Short mmCIF file of C-alpha atoms and ligand atoms in Angstrom, two decimals:
data_model
loop_
_atom_site.label_atom_id
_atom_site.label_comp_id
_atom_site.label_asym_id
_atom_site.label_seq_id
_atom_site.Cartn_x
_atom_site.Cartn_y
_atom_site.Cartn_z
CA MET A 163 61.97 -58.32 -43.04
CA ASN A 164 59.24 -60.91 -43.68
CA SER A 165 58.73 -64.45 -42.44
CA GLY A 166 59.59 -65.74 -45.86
CA TRP A 167 56.37 -66.52 -47.69
CA ASP A 168 56.49 -65.73 -51.41
CA VAL A 169 52.88 -64.45 -51.64
CA LEU A 170 50.12 -63.70 -49.16
CA LEU A 171 46.64 -63.46 -50.63
CA LEU A 172 44.18 -61.53 -48.48
CA ASP A 173 40.36 -61.18 -48.71
CA CYS A 174 39.77 -64.76 -49.76
CA ARG A 175 36.80 -67.01 -49.33
CA LEU A 176 38.31 -70.47 -49.18
CA ALA A 177 36.55 -73.78 -49.96
CA THR A 178 39.43 -75.81 -48.46
CA LEU A 179 37.67 -79.22 -48.88
CA GLY A 180 39.39 -80.14 -45.66
CA ARG A 181 37.17 -81.26 -42.83
CA ASN A 182 36.64 -78.39 -40.45
CA GLY A 183 32.97 -78.92 -39.77
CA GLU A 184 31.83 -76.36 -42.37
CA PRO A 185 30.32 -77.35 -45.77
CA HIS A 186 33.17 -77.46 -48.29
CA GLY A 187 35.59 -76.86 -45.40
CA ALA A 188 34.88 -73.24 -45.99
CA ILE A 189 36.66 -70.30 -44.33
CA GLU A 190 35.50 -66.82 -45.10
CA ARG A 191 37.45 -63.60 -44.46
CA ALA A 192 40.47 -65.80 -45.02
CA ALA A 193 44.02 -65.62 -46.20
CA LEU A 194 46.15 -68.00 -48.20
CA ALA A 195 49.96 -68.00 -48.55
CA TRP A 196 52.58 -70.05 -50.21
CA LYS A 197 56.25 -70.40 -50.69
CA ASP A 198 58.24 -72.39 -53.34
CA GLY A 199 54.95 -73.77 -54.71
CA VAL A 200 53.67 -75.09 -51.36
CA ILE A 201 50.95 -73.66 -49.17
CA THR A 202 52.28 -72.09 -45.97
CA TYR A 203 49.12 -70.52 -44.53
CA VAL A 204 45.36 -71.30 -44.81
CA GLY A 205 43.04 -69.72 -42.27
CA ALA A 206 41.21 -66.73 -41.00
CA GLN A 207 42.86 -63.42 -41.88
CA HIS A 208 42.68 -62.25 -38.24
CA ASP A 209 44.65 -65.29 -37.19
CA LEU A 210 47.68 -64.39 -39.33
CA PRO A 211 50.79 -64.60 -37.17
CA GLY A 212 51.71 -60.97 -37.71
CA PRO A 213 51.17 -57.89 -39.89
CA PRO A 214 51.01 -58.96 -43.54
CA GLU A 215 54.03 -56.91 -44.68
CA ARG A 216 56.18 -58.85 -42.22
CA LEU A 217 54.96 -62.19 -43.53
CA ALA A 218 55.39 -62.18 -47.29
CA ALA A 219 57.42 -60.68 -50.08
CA ARG A 220 54.26 -59.89 -52.02
CA ILE A 221 50.77 -59.11 -50.71
CA GLU A 222 47.73 -59.26 -52.94
CA SER A 223 43.95 -59.13 -52.52
CA ALA A 224 41.61 -61.77 -53.90
CA ASP A 225 38.72 -59.28 -53.73
CA SER A 226 36.59 -61.80 -51.87
CA ALA A 227 36.82 -64.37 -54.60
CA TRP A 228 35.97 -68.03 -53.79
CA ILE A 229 39.10 -70.16 -54.02
CA THR A 230 39.09 -73.96 -54.34
CA PRO A 231 41.95 -76.45 -54.69
CA GLY A 232 42.89 -76.87 -58.38
CA LEU A 233 40.58 -79.43 -59.84
CA ILE A 234 41.96 -82.89 -60.59
CA ASP A 235 40.78 -84.83 -63.57
CA CYS A 236 41.76 -88.36 -62.49
CA HIS A 237 40.64 -90.27 -65.65
CA THR A 238 41.32 -89.09 -69.21
CA HIS A 239 42.42 -90.41 -72.51
CA LEU A 240 43.29 -87.01 -73.87
CA VAL A 241 46.24 -88.05 -75.96
CA PHE A 242 44.91 -89.48 -79.27
CA GLY A 243 45.08 -88.86 -82.98
CA GLY A 244 42.11 -87.80 -85.09
CA ASP A 245 38.60 -87.78 -83.76
CA ARG A 246 35.41 -89.88 -84.03
CA ALA A 247 32.82 -87.41 -85.17
CA ASP A 248 31.73 -89.94 -87.83
CA GLU A 249 31.00 -92.47 -85.14
CA PHE A 250 28.90 -89.94 -83.23
CA ASP A 251 26.85 -89.69 -86.42
CA ARG A 252 26.47 -93.51 -86.63
CA ARG A 253 25.37 -93.71 -83.01
CA LEU A 254 22.87 -90.95 -83.59
CA ASN A 255 21.53 -93.13 -86.38
CA GLY A 256 21.06 -96.11 -84.09
CA ALA A 257 24.32 -98.07 -84.08
CA SER A 258 25.54 -99.01 -80.55
CA TYR A 259 28.99 -98.42 -79.15
CA GLU A 260 29.53 -102.21 -78.92
CA GLU A 261 28.38 -102.80 -82.54
CA ILE A 262 30.79 -100.16 -83.82
CA ALA A 263 33.65 -101.63 -81.73
CA ARG A 264 32.97 -105.17 -82.95
CA ALA A 265 33.01 -103.93 -86.56
CA GLY A 266 36.58 -102.58 -86.13
CA GLY A 267 35.63 -98.98 -85.43
CA GLY A 268 35.56 -97.43 -82.04
CA ILE A 269 38.83 -97.61 -80.14
CA LEU A 270 40.57 -99.21 -83.12
CA SER A 271 39.84 -96.25 -85.37
CA SER A 272 41.59 -93.99 -82.84
CA VAL A 273 44.45 -96.57 -82.78
CA ARG A 274 44.97 -96.12 -86.51
CA ALA A 275 45.02 -92.31 -86.24
CA THR A 276 47.29 -92.41 -83.20
CA ARG A 277 49.82 -94.73 -84.84
CA GLU A 278 49.86 -92.53 -87.94
CA ALA A 279 50.68 -89.38 -85.99
CA ASN A 280 54.35 -88.77 -85.21
CA GLU A 281 55.18 -87.62 -81.68
CA GLU A 282 55.25 -83.95 -82.54
CA ASN A 283 51.96 -84.12 -84.32
CA LEU A 284 50.30 -86.15 -81.54
CA PHE A 285 51.51 -83.57 -79.01
CA ALA A 286 50.10 -80.77 -81.18
CA GLN A 287 46.74 -82.52 -81.46
CA SER A 288 46.52 -83.27 -77.74
CA LEU A 289 47.81 -80.11 -76.16
CA PRO A 290 44.68 -77.95 -76.84
CA ARG A 291 42.58 -80.52 -74.98
CA ALA A 292 44.81 -80.22 -71.94
CA ARG A 293 44.61 -76.43 -72.25
CA ALA A 294 40.85 -76.60 -72.32
CA LEU A 295 40.78 -78.56 -69.04
CA LEU A 296 43.20 -76.13 -67.50
CA ALA A 297 41.17 -73.13 -68.61
CA ASP A 298 38.27 -74.64 -66.67
CA GLY A 299 40.28 -75.00 -63.48
CA VAL A 300 42.12 -78.35 -63.74
CA THR A 301 45.68 -78.36 -62.42
CA THR A 302 46.34 -82.14 -62.35
CA ILE A 303 45.38 -84.51 -65.14
CA GLU A 304 45.71 -88.22 -65.38
CA ILE A 305 46.40 -89.32 -68.99
CA LYS A 306 46.13 -92.89 -70.16
CA SER A 307 47.81 -94.57 -73.12
CA GLY A 308 45.78 -97.24 -74.95
CA TYR A 309 45.53 -96.01 -78.50
CA GLY A 310 49.01 -97.21 -79.44
CA LEU A 311 48.70 -100.90 -78.47
CA ASP A 312 52.26 -101.69 -79.41
CA LEU A 313 55.53 -100.89 -77.67
CA GLU A 314 56.53 -97.95 -79.81
CA ASN A 315 53.17 -96.26 -79.86
CA GLU A 316 52.20 -96.79 -76.26
CA LEU A 317 55.51 -95.23 -75.16
CA LYS A 318 55.02 -92.45 -77.69
CA MET A 319 51.63 -91.58 -76.06
CA LEU A 320 53.17 -91.63 -72.54
CA ARG A 321 55.98 -89.32 -73.63
CA VAL A 322 53.47 -86.95 -75.10
CA ALA A 323 51.60 -86.97 -71.77
CA ARG A 324 54.78 -86.10 -69.87
CA ARG A 325 55.54 -83.33 -72.39
CA ILE A 326 52.08 -81.78 -71.75
CA SER A 327 53.00 -81.49 -68.10
CA ARG A 328 56.26 -79.75 -68.88
CA GLU A 329 54.64 -77.47 -71.47
CA LEU A 330 51.75 -76.30 -69.26
CA GLY A 331 53.46 -76.50 -65.86
CA ILE A 332 50.66 -78.62 -64.47
CA GLY A 333 50.60 -82.04 -62.84
CA VAL A 334 50.17 -85.07 -65.13
CA ARG A 335 49.99 -88.67 -63.91
CA THR A 336 50.47 -91.19 -66.65
CA THR A 337 48.73 -94.60 -66.82
CA LEU A 338 49.65 -97.45 -69.10
CA LEU A 339 46.47 -98.75 -70.64
CA ALA A 340 47.95 -101.14 -73.21
CA ALA A 341 45.13 -103.58 -72.26
CA HIS A 342 42.53 -101.30 -73.77
CA ALA A 343 41.67 -103.20 -77.00
CA LEU A 344 43.12 -105.98 -79.06
CA PRO A 345 45.39 -104.54 -81.84
CA PRO A 346 44.55 -105.94 -85.30
CA GLU A 347 47.89 -107.66 -85.69
CA PHE A 348 46.93 -109.92 -82.77
CA ASN A 349 43.48 -110.80 -84.14
CA GLY A 350 42.18 -114.04 -82.60
CA ARG A 351 45.23 -114.19 -80.28
CA THR A 352 44.24 -112.21 -77.23
CA ASP A 353 46.33 -114.22 -74.83
CA ASP A 354 49.43 -113.73 -77.06
CA TYR A 355 48.83 -109.96 -76.89
CA ILE A 356 48.67 -110.13 -73.08
CA ASP A 357 51.93 -112.09 -73.14
CA HIS A 358 53.54 -109.42 -75.23
CA LEU A 359 52.16 -106.67 -73.03
CA CYS A 360 53.51 -108.38 -69.93
CA ALA A 361 56.86 -109.33 -71.39
CA ASP A 362 57.67 -106.19 -73.32
CA VAL A 363 55.37 -103.18 -73.14
CA LEU A 364 54.76 -102.91 -69.38
CA PRO A 365 58.40 -103.54 -68.43
CA ALA A 366 59.64 -100.97 -70.95
CA ALA A 367 57.15 -98.35 -69.72
CA ALA A 368 58.21 -99.08 -66.12
CA ARG A 369 61.94 -99.04 -66.82
CA GLU A 370 61.68 -95.74 -68.67
CA GLY A 371 59.72 -94.14 -65.86
CA LEU A 372 56.89 -93.38 -68.22
CA ALA A 373 53.99 -94.99 -66.34
CA ASP A 374 52.79 -93.97 -62.89
CA ALA A 375 50.08 -96.68 -62.89
CA VAL A 376 48.58 -99.51 -64.97
CA ASP A 377 44.99 -99.78 -66.11
CA ALA A 378 42.98 -102.31 -68.17
CA PHE A 379 39.63 -102.47 -69.85
CA CYS A 380 37.94 -105.55 -68.30
CA GLU A 381 34.89 -106.05 -70.48
CA ARG A 382 33.29 -108.51 -72.85
CA ILE A 383 34.48 -106.38 -75.83
CA ALA A 384 37.97 -106.09 -74.38
CA PHE A 385 39.82 -108.33 -71.83
CA THR A 386 38.58 -110.98 -69.41
CA PRO A 387 39.08 -110.88 -65.72
CA GLU A 388 41.74 -113.61 -66.04
CA GLN A 389 43.73 -111.58 -68.59
CA THR A 390 43.33 -108.49 -66.49
CA ARG A 391 44.67 -110.43 -63.52
CA ARG A 392 47.85 -111.30 -65.45
CA VAL A 393 48.40 -107.63 -66.34
CA PHE A 394 47.92 -106.63 -62.71
CA ALA A 395 50.26 -109.27 -61.45
CA LYS A 396 52.97 -107.93 -63.77
CA ALA A 397 52.26 -104.38 -62.62
CA ARG A 398 52.74 -105.50 -59.03
CA GLU A 399 56.11 -107.04 -59.92
CA PHE A 400 57.21 -103.56 -61.08
CA GLY A 401 55.75 -101.89 -58.07
CA LEU A 402 53.15 -99.96 -60.13
CA PRO A 403 49.69 -99.30 -58.70
CA VAL A 404 46.66 -100.35 -60.71
CA LYS A 405 43.33 -98.95 -61.75
CA LEU A 406 40.54 -100.64 -63.69
CA HIS A 407 37.84 -99.80 -66.24
CA ALA A 408 35.35 -101.93 -64.44
CA ASP A 409 31.74 -103.00 -64.98
CA GLN A 410 30.98 -100.23 -67.56
CA LEU A 411 28.96 -102.31 -70.00
CA SER A 412 28.36 -105.54 -67.99
CA ASP A 413 29.15 -107.02 -64.62
CA LEU A 414 32.27 -109.15 -64.95
CA GLY A 415 33.18 -108.65 -61.27
CA GLY A 416 35.63 -105.91 -62.21
CA ALA A 417 35.24 -103.86 -59.01
CA ALA A 418 36.02 -106.85 -56.83
CA LEU A 419 38.97 -107.79 -59.03
CA ALA A 420 40.32 -104.22 -58.69
CA ALA A 421 39.90 -104.36 -54.92
CA GLU A 422 41.63 -107.75 -54.81
CA PHE A 423 44.75 -106.00 -56.19
CA GLY A 424 44.37 -103.00 -53.86
CA ALA A 425 43.68 -100.79 -56.87
CA LEU A 426 43.80 -97.04 -56.42
CA SER A 427 40.45 -96.85 -58.19
CA ALA A 428 37.78 -98.74 -60.08
CA ASP A 429 36.21 -96.64 -62.77
CA HIS A 430 32.75 -96.45 -64.46
CA LEU A 431 30.96 -99.03 -62.25
CA GLU A 432 27.48 -98.84 -63.83
CA TRP A 433 27.00 -102.61 -63.43
CA THR A 434 28.88 -103.11 -60.18
CA SER A 435 27.18 -105.46 -57.69
CA ASP A 436 26.85 -105.04 -53.91
CA ALA A 437 29.62 -107.52 -53.45
CA GLY A 438 31.85 -105.35 -55.63
CA VAL A 439 31.04 -102.26 -53.55
CA ARG A 440 31.81 -104.10 -50.34
CA ALA A 441 35.17 -105.30 -51.69
CA MET A 442 36.11 -101.71 -52.72
CA ALA A 443 35.21 -100.41 -49.28
CA THR A 444 37.45 -103.02 -47.62
CA ALA A 445 40.31 -102.34 -49.91
CA GLY A 446 40.03 -98.56 -49.82
CA THR A 447 39.60 -98.41 -53.60
CA VAL A 448 38.11 -95.13 -54.86
CA ALA A 449 35.10 -95.22 -57.13
CA VAL A 450 35.68 -92.97 -60.16
CA LEU A 451 32.35 -92.14 -61.80
CA LEU A 452 32.35 -90.87 -65.35
CA PRO A 453 29.01 -89.18 -66.17
CA GLY A 454 30.26 -87.89 -69.49
CA ALA A 455 30.43 -91.46 -70.89
CA PHE A 456 27.14 -92.30 -69.27
CA TYR A 457 25.58 -89.29 -71.01
CA ALA A 458 27.21 -89.76 -74.40
CA LEU A 459 26.20 -93.42 -74.52
CA ARG A 460 22.68 -92.58 -73.28
CA GLU A 461 23.27 -95.15 -70.59
CA THR A 462 20.33 -95.66 -68.28
CA LYS A 463 21.88 -98.07 -65.73
CA LEU A 464 23.11 -95.85 -62.86
CA PRO A 465 26.21 -96.70 -60.93
CA PRO A 466 25.34 -97.91 -57.36
CA ILE A 467 25.72 -94.48 -55.78
CA ASP A 468 23.74 -95.10 -52.64
CA ALA A 469 25.51 -98.33 -51.99
CA LEU A 470 28.95 -96.65 -52.51
CA ARG A 471 27.91 -93.85 -50.12
CA ALA A 472 26.55 -96.27 -47.52
CA ALA A 473 29.71 -98.38 -47.66
CA GLY A 474 31.92 -95.25 -47.25
CA VAL A 475 33.66 -95.70 -50.63
CA PRO A 476 35.18 -92.34 -51.64
CA ILE A 477 33.70 -91.16 -54.91
CA ALA A 478 35.66 -89.24 -57.55
CA ILE A 479 34.33 -87.58 -60.70
CA ALA A 480 36.31 -87.34 -63.94
CA THR A 481 35.74 -86.45 -67.56
CA ASP A 482 36.93 -89.71 -69.19
CA LEU A 483 37.90 -87.28 -71.97
CA ASN A 484 38.21 -89.58 -74.98
CA PRO A 485 37.27 -89.39 -78.72
CA GLY A 486 34.59 -92.09 -78.57
CA THR A 487 32.40 -92.15 -75.48
CA SER A 488 33.20 -88.86 -73.79
CA PRO A 489 34.46 -85.92 -75.90
CA LEU A 490 34.14 -83.77 -72.87
CA LEU A 491 36.54 -80.89 -72.36
CA SER A 492 35.30 -79.60 -69.02
CA LEU A 493 35.59 -81.25 -65.62
CA ARG A 494 33.11 -78.75 -64.26
CA LEU A 495 30.56 -79.95 -66.74
CA ALA A 496 31.25 -83.57 -65.53
CA MET A 497 30.54 -82.27 -61.99
CA ASN A 498 27.25 -80.77 -63.20
CA MET A 499 26.34 -84.12 -64.75
CA ALA A 500 27.29 -85.94 -61.56
CA CYS A 501 24.63 -83.87 -59.79
CA THR A 502 21.95 -84.03 -62.48
CA LEU A 503 22.44 -87.62 -63.73
CA PHE A 504 23.90 -89.31 -60.63
CA HIS A 505 22.00 -87.35 -57.93
CA MET A 506 25.16 -86.36 -56.18
CA THR A 507 25.28 -83.11 -54.15
CA PRO A 508 27.38 -80.22 -55.40
CA GLU A 509 29.72 -80.73 -52.42
CA GLU A 510 30.10 -84.44 -53.24
CA ALA A 511 30.88 -83.48 -56.83
CA LEU A 512 33.45 -80.92 -55.76
CA ARG A 513 35.06 -83.32 -53.35
CA GLY A 514 34.98 -85.84 -56.22
CA ALA A 515 37.02 -83.52 -58.41
CA THR A 516 39.53 -82.54 -55.73
CA VAL A 517 40.27 -84.50 -52.62
CA ASN A 518 38.83 -87.84 -53.74
CA ALA A 519 40.35 -87.50 -57.22
CA ALA A 520 43.78 -86.99 -55.57
CA ARG A 521 43.22 -90.17 -53.69
CA ALA A 522 42.24 -91.99 -56.93
CA LEU A 523 45.72 -91.08 -58.21
CA GLY A 524 47.56 -91.95 -54.95
CA LEU A 525 48.52 -88.32 -54.46
CA ALA A 526 48.67 -87.12 -50.87
CA ASP A 527 50.20 -83.69 -51.73
CA ARG A 528 47.15 -82.01 -53.33
CA GLY A 529 43.34 -81.98 -53.51
CA THR A 530 42.70 -79.70 -50.48
CA LEU A 531 43.85 -76.28 -49.36
CA GLU A 532 46.02 -77.19 -46.40
CA VAL A 533 49.45 -76.17 -45.18
CA GLY A 534 52.09 -78.41 -46.82
CA LYS A 535 49.98 -79.17 -50.00
CA ARG A 536 50.93 -77.94 -53.40
CA ALA A 537 49.85 -74.37 -54.06
CA ASP A 538 47.40 -75.51 -56.82
CA PHE A 539 44.24 -73.45 -56.58
CA VAL A 540 41.65 -71.59 -58.64
CA LEU A 541 40.00 -68.18 -58.09
CA TRP A 542 36.45 -68.31 -59.35
CA ASN A 543 33.81 -65.76 -60.37
CA ILE A 544 31.03 -67.34 -58.31
CA GLU A 545 28.82 -66.47 -55.36
CA ARG A 546 29.09 -69.81 -53.58
CA PRO A 547 30.94 -73.12 -54.17
CA ALA A 548 27.82 -74.89 -55.43
CA ASP A 549 27.79 -72.50 -58.38
CA LEU A 550 30.59 -74.62 -59.86
CA CYS A 551 28.05 -77.37 -60.39
CA TYR A 552 25.02 -75.17 -61.04
CA TRP A 553 26.24 -73.26 -64.09
CA ILE A 554 26.35 -75.46 -67.19
CA GLY A 555 29.35 -74.28 -69.21
CA GLY A 556 30.53 -70.80 -69.31
CA GLY A 557 33.89 -69.51 -68.12
CA LEU A 558 33.85 -69.08 -64.32
CA VAL A 559 37.61 -69.14 -63.85
CA ARG A 560 39.20 -65.87 -62.70
CA SER A 561 42.69 -67.31 -62.46
CA VAL A 562 44.43 -70.66 -62.05
CA PHE A 563 47.58 -71.25 -60.01
CA ALA A 564 49.71 -74.37 -60.29
CA GLN A 565 52.48 -74.69 -57.75
CA GLY A 566 52.03 -71.05 -56.85
CA ARG A 567 52.40 -69.78 -60.39
CA ALA A 568 49.56 -68.12 -62.29
CA GLN A 569 48.68 -70.10 -65.37
CA ASP A 570 46.82 -67.33 -67.26
CA ALA A 571 49.39 -67.22 -70.06
CA ALA A 572 49.22 -70.98 -70.56
CA ILE A 573 45.42 -70.70 -70.77
CA ARG A 574 45.36 -67.84 -73.19
CA ASN A 575 48.07 -69.14 -75.48
CA ARG A 576 45.75 -71.64 -77.19
CA SER A 577 47.28 -73.46 -80.08
N1 LIG B 243 36.13 -96.98 -71.55
C1 LIG B 243 35.91 -95.74 -71.94
O1 LIG B 243 35.08 -95.03 -71.56
C2 LIG B 243 36.96 -95.41 -72.94
N2 LIG B 243 37.81 -96.52 -72.87
C3 LIG B 243 37.25 -97.42 -72.07
O2 LIG B 243 37.83 -98.48 -71.89
C4 LIG B 243 36.42 -95.30 -74.33
C5 LIG B 243 37.50 -95.24 -75.30
C6 LIG B 243 37.09 -95.05 -76.75
O3 LIG B 243 35.97 -95.37 -77.13
O4 LIG B 243 37.94 -94.54 -77.47
FE1 LIG B 244 38.07 -94.44 -69.78
#
């Protein structure tokens, strides 16, 4: 007879990321158990409520491996057609991201390739990128649309994102980012495009259950605060939470605008002012920092990290995986960059890729190792949690579990 747990893992070192007074919420000489994909025990091995064989159907040893919650990449654009290697070349030769965008390249070149790809092909192009994240310890991914920019192609992107979740057995949260760029057929008619988005695209995505949230690119090369406000008001009508690409290239007051709508997160934030930080703190909006884009664009203006810390704004770290400004296939590398470029501590970076990332997605059921949370976790080949930020690249994953199931086959089966 056992008390009904599916698996009991002994000899663990747990970085729970809960708050138990220890750095990383660590518990050594620990045990972890789960049932039906949900954690049922987290704690010291000697506190187990009985002999292991009475507790679980299966008992295994982690051989003292460090275990963290599954990493959460809370900002990606990983569904897209083609790539932008040519643009990388142009930027290396001196062209700026804004110049390329204004000349019809940039996001619009990915829009062309994404529209050209049928759903099957778009899925086949995107799946390996999700696998790469998973292989590096990510068990929940947010995926934005925004390279379709019309009804048919935005919904196609969101369906592909949902299919990636089913295919890999990991969590995917979808975000409608139809307000990413102005599609060529609306040239010179930005407000008409926003009308179309609000009247057709957003309602269809909501009705079909394809969008978990709504995002916009509020920027001088994209949409104004006023246009963003209209999109957010429509999202609110449909009960969808919002997020915002805010203050990446200039300060248009994006952080404060996001806060005004109770956004889950405001993302990028290089140019965010003190007033924007205060508004985020009051609204409980998470700051999502994206060091991959900062690095790839050779940005020098740092997001206001000290002000965010001082105001108590939770900080999340994500890859921003996209073909233009952040072709970054490792969340762990983003964590390393958060330390090196943004002067965050390894613990802040790890909290940023777990508990705070969950919050940026409005997910209360994951991000820490605690009873009742999803059994999403990673066994690592490391000596201490900070090693996840210290090593640059390399494969540190021993195994990845999503809802209690080992993902090793999904990782190996690279297409
Ligand atoms: N900000 C970003 O970092 C990405 N989108 C955005 O609004 C870049 C997207 C791209 O260049 O394809
Ligand atoms: Fe982005």
